[in-house]
């Protein structure tokens, strides 16, 4: 999962990005509103953490620009503005959640997990597909009821596929969602990770769709 952190306070942005990375996701940052609009139109993200008091373009304008362009990924607003009017205005502009500053990082991550689940059509904190289960609160994966040992990148790939089960996911999409933009990417490594995951969960769980990518399925 890749998260865009839009916050002009460098210290707070760094803390949020650290928390996002510790949760097992990829974090990218934007320090002003125009950069945020550019990034969400040029890259693929799974959620946005959006401050309202941004330079060059305020957060509500960023949010409205996203929705006007048909970008419907989950957005959590961060703001020191805590009046009822401000919260209503943010939600009416298209935000999925609103968190007032100061806040606890653990609460932000919990809200982010919930929004990512809802964005992929999941309501339970545990995603179960056949004999494979992912606890989204702890990032623990279970195969046939037993804990599964995965590397960090294997977990990112499998988690993304479980949030998007039944859908064909291309190699480029996987790369986009498991690596930072400035990371030296190699599409061949995806095949290596897929092979390793199949060795741990069974080959029938991940189908190869020739010329298109991979699909996580529930075996018959």
Short mmCIF file of C-alpha atoms in Angstrom, two decimals:
data_model
loop_
_atom_site.label_atom_id
_atom_site.label_comp_id
_atom_site.label_asym_id
_atom_site.label_seq_id
_atom_site.Cartn_x
_atom_site.Cartn_y
_atom_site.Cartn_z
CA UNK A 1 0.00 0.00 0.00
CA UNK A 2 1.31 3.45 -0.89
CA UNK A 3 0.27 6.50 1.13
CA UNK A 4 0.72 10.16 0.17
CA UNK A 5 1.47 12.38 3.17
CA UNK A 6 0.63 16.01 2.40
CA UNK A 7 2.00 18.13 5.25
CA UNK A 8 4.17 21.26 5.15
CA UNK A 9 5.48 20.87 8.71
CA UNK A 10 8.68 18.90 8.02
CA UNK A 11 8.91 17.49 11.54
CA UNK A 12 5.31 16.25 11.60
CA UNK A 13 5.54 14.97 8.03
CA UNK A 14 8.61 12.95 8.99
CA UNK A 15 6.86 11.48 12.01
CA UNK A 16 3.83 10.50 9.95
CA UNK A 17 5.95 8.94 7.21
CA UNK A 18 7.90 6.94 9.79
CA UNK A 19 4.63 5.67 11.30
CA UNK A 20 3.31 4.76 7.85
CA UNK A 21 6.49 2.85 6.99
CA UNK A 22 6.44 1.07 10.36
CA UNK A 23 2.87 -0.05 9.57
CA UNK A 24 4.29 -1.85 6.54
CA UNK A 25 3.29 0.63 3.85
CA UNK A 26 5.15 2.90 1.45
CA UNK A 27 5.09 6.65 2.17
CA UNK A 28 5.56 9.51 -0.29
CA UNK A 29 5.39 13.18 0.68
CA UNK A 30 4.21 16.50 -0.70
CA UNK A 31 4.97 19.78 1.08
CA UNK A 32 2.42 22.00 -0.66
CA UNK A 33 -0.94 21.77 -2.35
CA UNK A 34 0.20 22.04 -5.96
CA UNK A 35 2.74 19.27 -5.46
CA UNK A 36 0.01 17.13 -3.89
CA UNK A 37 -2.31 17.56 -6.90
CA UNK A 38 0.56 16.73 -9.25
CA UNK A 39 1.50 13.58 -7.34
CA UNK A 40 -2.01 12.14 -7.09
CA UNK A 41 -2.51 12.63 -10.83
CA UNK A 42 0.88 11.17 -11.81
CA UNK A 43 1.19 8.28 -9.33
CA UNK A 44 -1.05 5.59 -7.89
CA UNK A 45 -1.82 5.77 -4.17
CA UNK A 46 -4.05 3.82 -1.82
CA UNK A 47 -4.82 6.72 0.53
CA UNK A 48 -3.92 10.35 1.23
CA UNK A 49 -3.23 12.05 4.56
CA UNK A 50 -4.00 15.70 3.88
CA UNK A 51 -3.24 18.77 5.95
CA UNK A 52 -5.55 21.75 5.34
CA UNK A 53 -3.15 24.63 6.00
CA UNK A 54 -0.86 24.19 3.00
CA UNK A 55 1.17 26.74 1.00
CA UNK A 56 0.43 27.46 -2.68
CA UNK A 57 -2.92 25.64 -2.58
CA UNK A 58 -4.95 24.87 0.54
CA UNK A 59 -5.99 21.36 1.49
CA UNK A 60 -9.69 21.75 0.68
CA UNK A 61 -8.79 22.95 -2.83
CA UNK A 62 -6.51 19.93 -3.23
CA UNK A 63 -9.33 17.64 -2.14
CA UNK A 64 -11.86 19.26 -4.48
CA UNK A 65 -9.39 19.03 -7.38
CA UNK A 66 -8.92 15.32 -6.70
CA UNK A 67 -12.64 14.61 -6.61
CA UNK A 68 -13.28 16.75 -9.70
CA UNK A 69 -10.73 14.63 -11.58
CA UNK A 70 -12.44 11.43 -10.50
CA UNK A 71 -9.76 10.40 -7.99
CA UNK A 72 -11.75 8.57 -5.32
CA UNK A 73 -9.05 7.10 -3.08
CA UNK A 74 -9.54 7.54 0.69
CA UNK A 75 -8.51 10.91 2.17
CA UNK A 76 -7.97 11.66 5.85
CA UNK A 77 -7.82 15.35 6.69
CA UNK A 78 -5.47 16.61 9.39
CA UNK A 79 -6.21 20.05 10.77
CA UNK A 80 -5.91 22.29 13.80
CA UNK A 81 -9.35 23.61 12.86
CA UNK A 82 -11.63 21.64 15.14
CA UNK A 83 -14.99 23.41 14.95
CA UNK A 84 -18.07 21.54 13.77
CA UNK A 85 -18.28 23.84 10.73
CA UNK A 86 -14.70 22.99 9.70
CA UNK A 87 -15.28 19.24 10.03
CA UNK A 88 -18.51 19.40 8.06
CA UNK A 89 -16.83 21.50 5.35
CA UNK A 90 -14.01 18.96 5.03
CA UNK A 91 -16.35 15.98 4.84
CA UNK A 92 -18.62 17.75 2.36
CA UNK A 93 -15.60 18.49 0.16
CA UNK A 94 -15.04 14.75 -0.17
CA UNK A 95 -12.90 13.70 2.81
CA UNK A 96 -13.44 10.23 4.23
CA UNK A 97 -12.25 11.11 7.72
CA UNK A 98 -11.20 14.16 9.73
CA UNK A 99 -8.60 14.13 12.51
CA UNK A 100 -7.89 17.20 14.62
CA UNK A 101 -4.38 18.21 15.68
CA UNK A 102 -2.79 17.31 18.00
CA UNK A 103 -3.45 13.61 17.54
CA UNK A 104 -1.97 10.27 18.50
CA UNK A 105 -0.05 8.57 15.69
CA UNK A 106 -1.59 5.21 16.62
CA UNK A 107 -5.08 6.63 16.03
CA UNK A 108 -4.07 8.01 12.63
CA UNK A 109 -2.71 4.62 11.56
CA UNK A 110 -5.84 2.84 12.84
CA UNK A 111 -8.07 5.23 10.89
CA UNK A 112 -5.87 4.78 7.83
CA UNK A 113 -6.19 0.99 8.04
CA UNK A 114 -9.97 1.31 8.29
CA UNK A 115 -10.17 3.60 5.25
CA UNK A 116 -7.93 1.34 3.17
CA UNK A 117 -10.13 -1.65 4.05
CA UNK A 118 -13.29 0.23 3.13
CA UNK A 119 -11.67 1.48 -0.07
CA UNK A 120 -11.12 -2.12 -1.15
CA UNK A 121 -14.60 -3.23 -0.09
CA UNK A 122 -13.49 -4.93 3.13
CA UNK A 123 -15.25 -4.33 6.44
CA UNK A 124 -13.61 -6.86 8.75
CA UNK A 125 -10.09 -6.18 10.09
CA UNK A 126 -9.23 -9.75 9.07
CA UNK A 127 -9.30 -10.42 5.33
CA UNK A 128 -9.89 -14.12 4.63
CA UNK A 129 -9.54 -15.75 1.22
CA UNK A 130 -9.82 -19.50 1.34
CA UNK A 131 -7.25 -20.77 3.84
CA UNK A 132 -5.30 -17.49 3.70
CA UNK A 133 -5.95 -14.75 6.25
CA UNK A 134 -4.47 -11.29 6.81
CA UNK A 135 -4.93 -9.43 10.08
CA UNK A 136 -4.78 -5.83 8.86
CA UNK A 137 -4.28 -4.51 12.41
CA UNK A 138 -1.11 -6.49 13.06
CA UNK A 139 -0.02 -7.32 9.46
CA UNK A 140 0.11 -10.97 10.51
CA UNK A 141 -0.62 -13.50 7.75
CA UNK A 142 -1.95 -17.00 8.40
CA UNK A 143 -2.01 -19.97 6.06
CA UNK A 144 -4.22 -22.87 7.11
CA UNK A 145 -4.42 -21.34 10.58
CA UNK A 146 -0.65 -21.14 11.07
CA UNK A 147 1.44 -17.93 11.10
CA UNK A 148 3.23 -17.38 7.81
CA UNK A 149 6.79 -16.06 7.68
CA UNK A 150 7.15 -13.42 4.97
CA UNK A 151 9.80 -10.88 4.09
CA UNK A 152 8.78 -7.21 4.12
CA UNK A 153 8.33 -7.07 0.35
CA UNK A 154 6.51 -10.41 0.21
CA UNK A 155 4.11 -9.05 2.83
CA UNK A 156 3.55 -5.83 0.86
CA UNK A 157 2.79 -7.76 -2.31
CA UNK A 158 0.51 -10.31 -0.65
CA UNK A 159 -1.30 -7.64 1.38
CA UNK A 160 -1.95 -5.57 -1.74
CA UNK A 161 -3.22 -8.61 -3.62
CA UNK A 162 -5.49 -9.62 -0.73
CA UNK A 163 -6.98 -6.12 -0.60
CA UNK A 164 -7.62 -6.47 -4.35
CA UNK A 165 -8.50 -10.17 -4.56
CA UNK A 166 -10.21 -11.39 -7.70
CA UNK A 167 -8.83 -8.52 -9.77
CA UNK A 168 -6.01 -8.78 -12.31
CA UNK A 169 -3.03 -6.78 -11.08
CA UNK A 170 -0.23 -5.96 -13.50
CA UNK A 171 3.45 -6.08 -12.60
CA UNK A 172 3.68 -2.31 -13.04
CA UNK A 173 0.79 -1.79 -10.62
CA UNK A 174 2.47 -3.95 -8.00
CA UNK A 175 5.73 -2.06 -8.46
CA UNK A 176 3.89 1.24 -8.10
CA UNK A 177 2.34 0.21 -4.80
CA UNK A 178 5.25 -1.51 -3.04
CA UNK A 179 8.18 0.78 -3.87
CA UNK A 180 8.87 4.45 -3.30
CA UNK A 181 9.02 6.59 -6.44
CA UNK A 182 12.77 7.15 -6.05
CA UNK A 183 13.53 3.43 -5.64
CA UNK A 184 15.47 1.62 -8.36
CA UNK A 185 12.77 -0.68 -9.69
CA UNK A 186 13.11 -3.93 -11.59
CA UNK A 187 9.96 -5.63 -12.82
CA UNK A 188 11.71 -9.01 -12.89
CA UNK A 189 11.89 -9.02 -9.09
CA UNK A 190 8.08 -9.21 -8.94
CA UNK A 191 8.20 -12.64 -10.55
CA UNK A 192 10.73 -13.76 -7.94
CA UNK A 193 8.54 -12.57 -5.06
CA UNK A 194 5.41 -14.13 -6.57
CA UNK A 195 7.23 -17.45 -6.88
CA UNK A 196 8.33 -17.28 -3.24
CA UNK A 197 4.80 -16.45 -2.07
CA UNK A 198 3.38 -19.36 -4.07
CA UNK A 199 5.81 -21.70 -2.35
CA UNK A 200 4.35 -20.60 0.99
CA UNK A 201 0.61 -20.43 0.24
CA UNK A 202 0.16 -22.88 -2.61
CA UNK A 203 0.35 -22.24 -6.34
CA UNK A 204 -3.44 -22.26 -6.79
CA UNK A 205 -3.88 -19.04 -4.80
CA UNK A 206 -2.18 -16.80 -7.36
CA UNK A 207 -3.08 -17.15 -11.01
CA UNK A 208 -0.87 -15.83 -13.80
CA UNK A 209 -2.94 -14.08 -16.45
CA UNK A 210 -0.71 -14.20 -19.48
CA UNK A 211 0.25 -10.77 -20.78
CA UNK A 212 -1.71 -8.98 -18.04
CA UNK A 213 -0.41 -9.88 -14.59
CA UNK A 214 -1.57 -11.83 -11.56
CA UNK A 215 -4.82 -12.53 -9.76
CA UNK A 216 -5.31 -13.76 -6.19
CA UNK A 217 -8.21 -16.19 -6.14
CA UNK A 218 -10.01 -18.52 -3.78
CA UNK A 219 -9.33 -22.06 -5.03
CA UNK A 220 -12.41 -24.15 -5.82
#
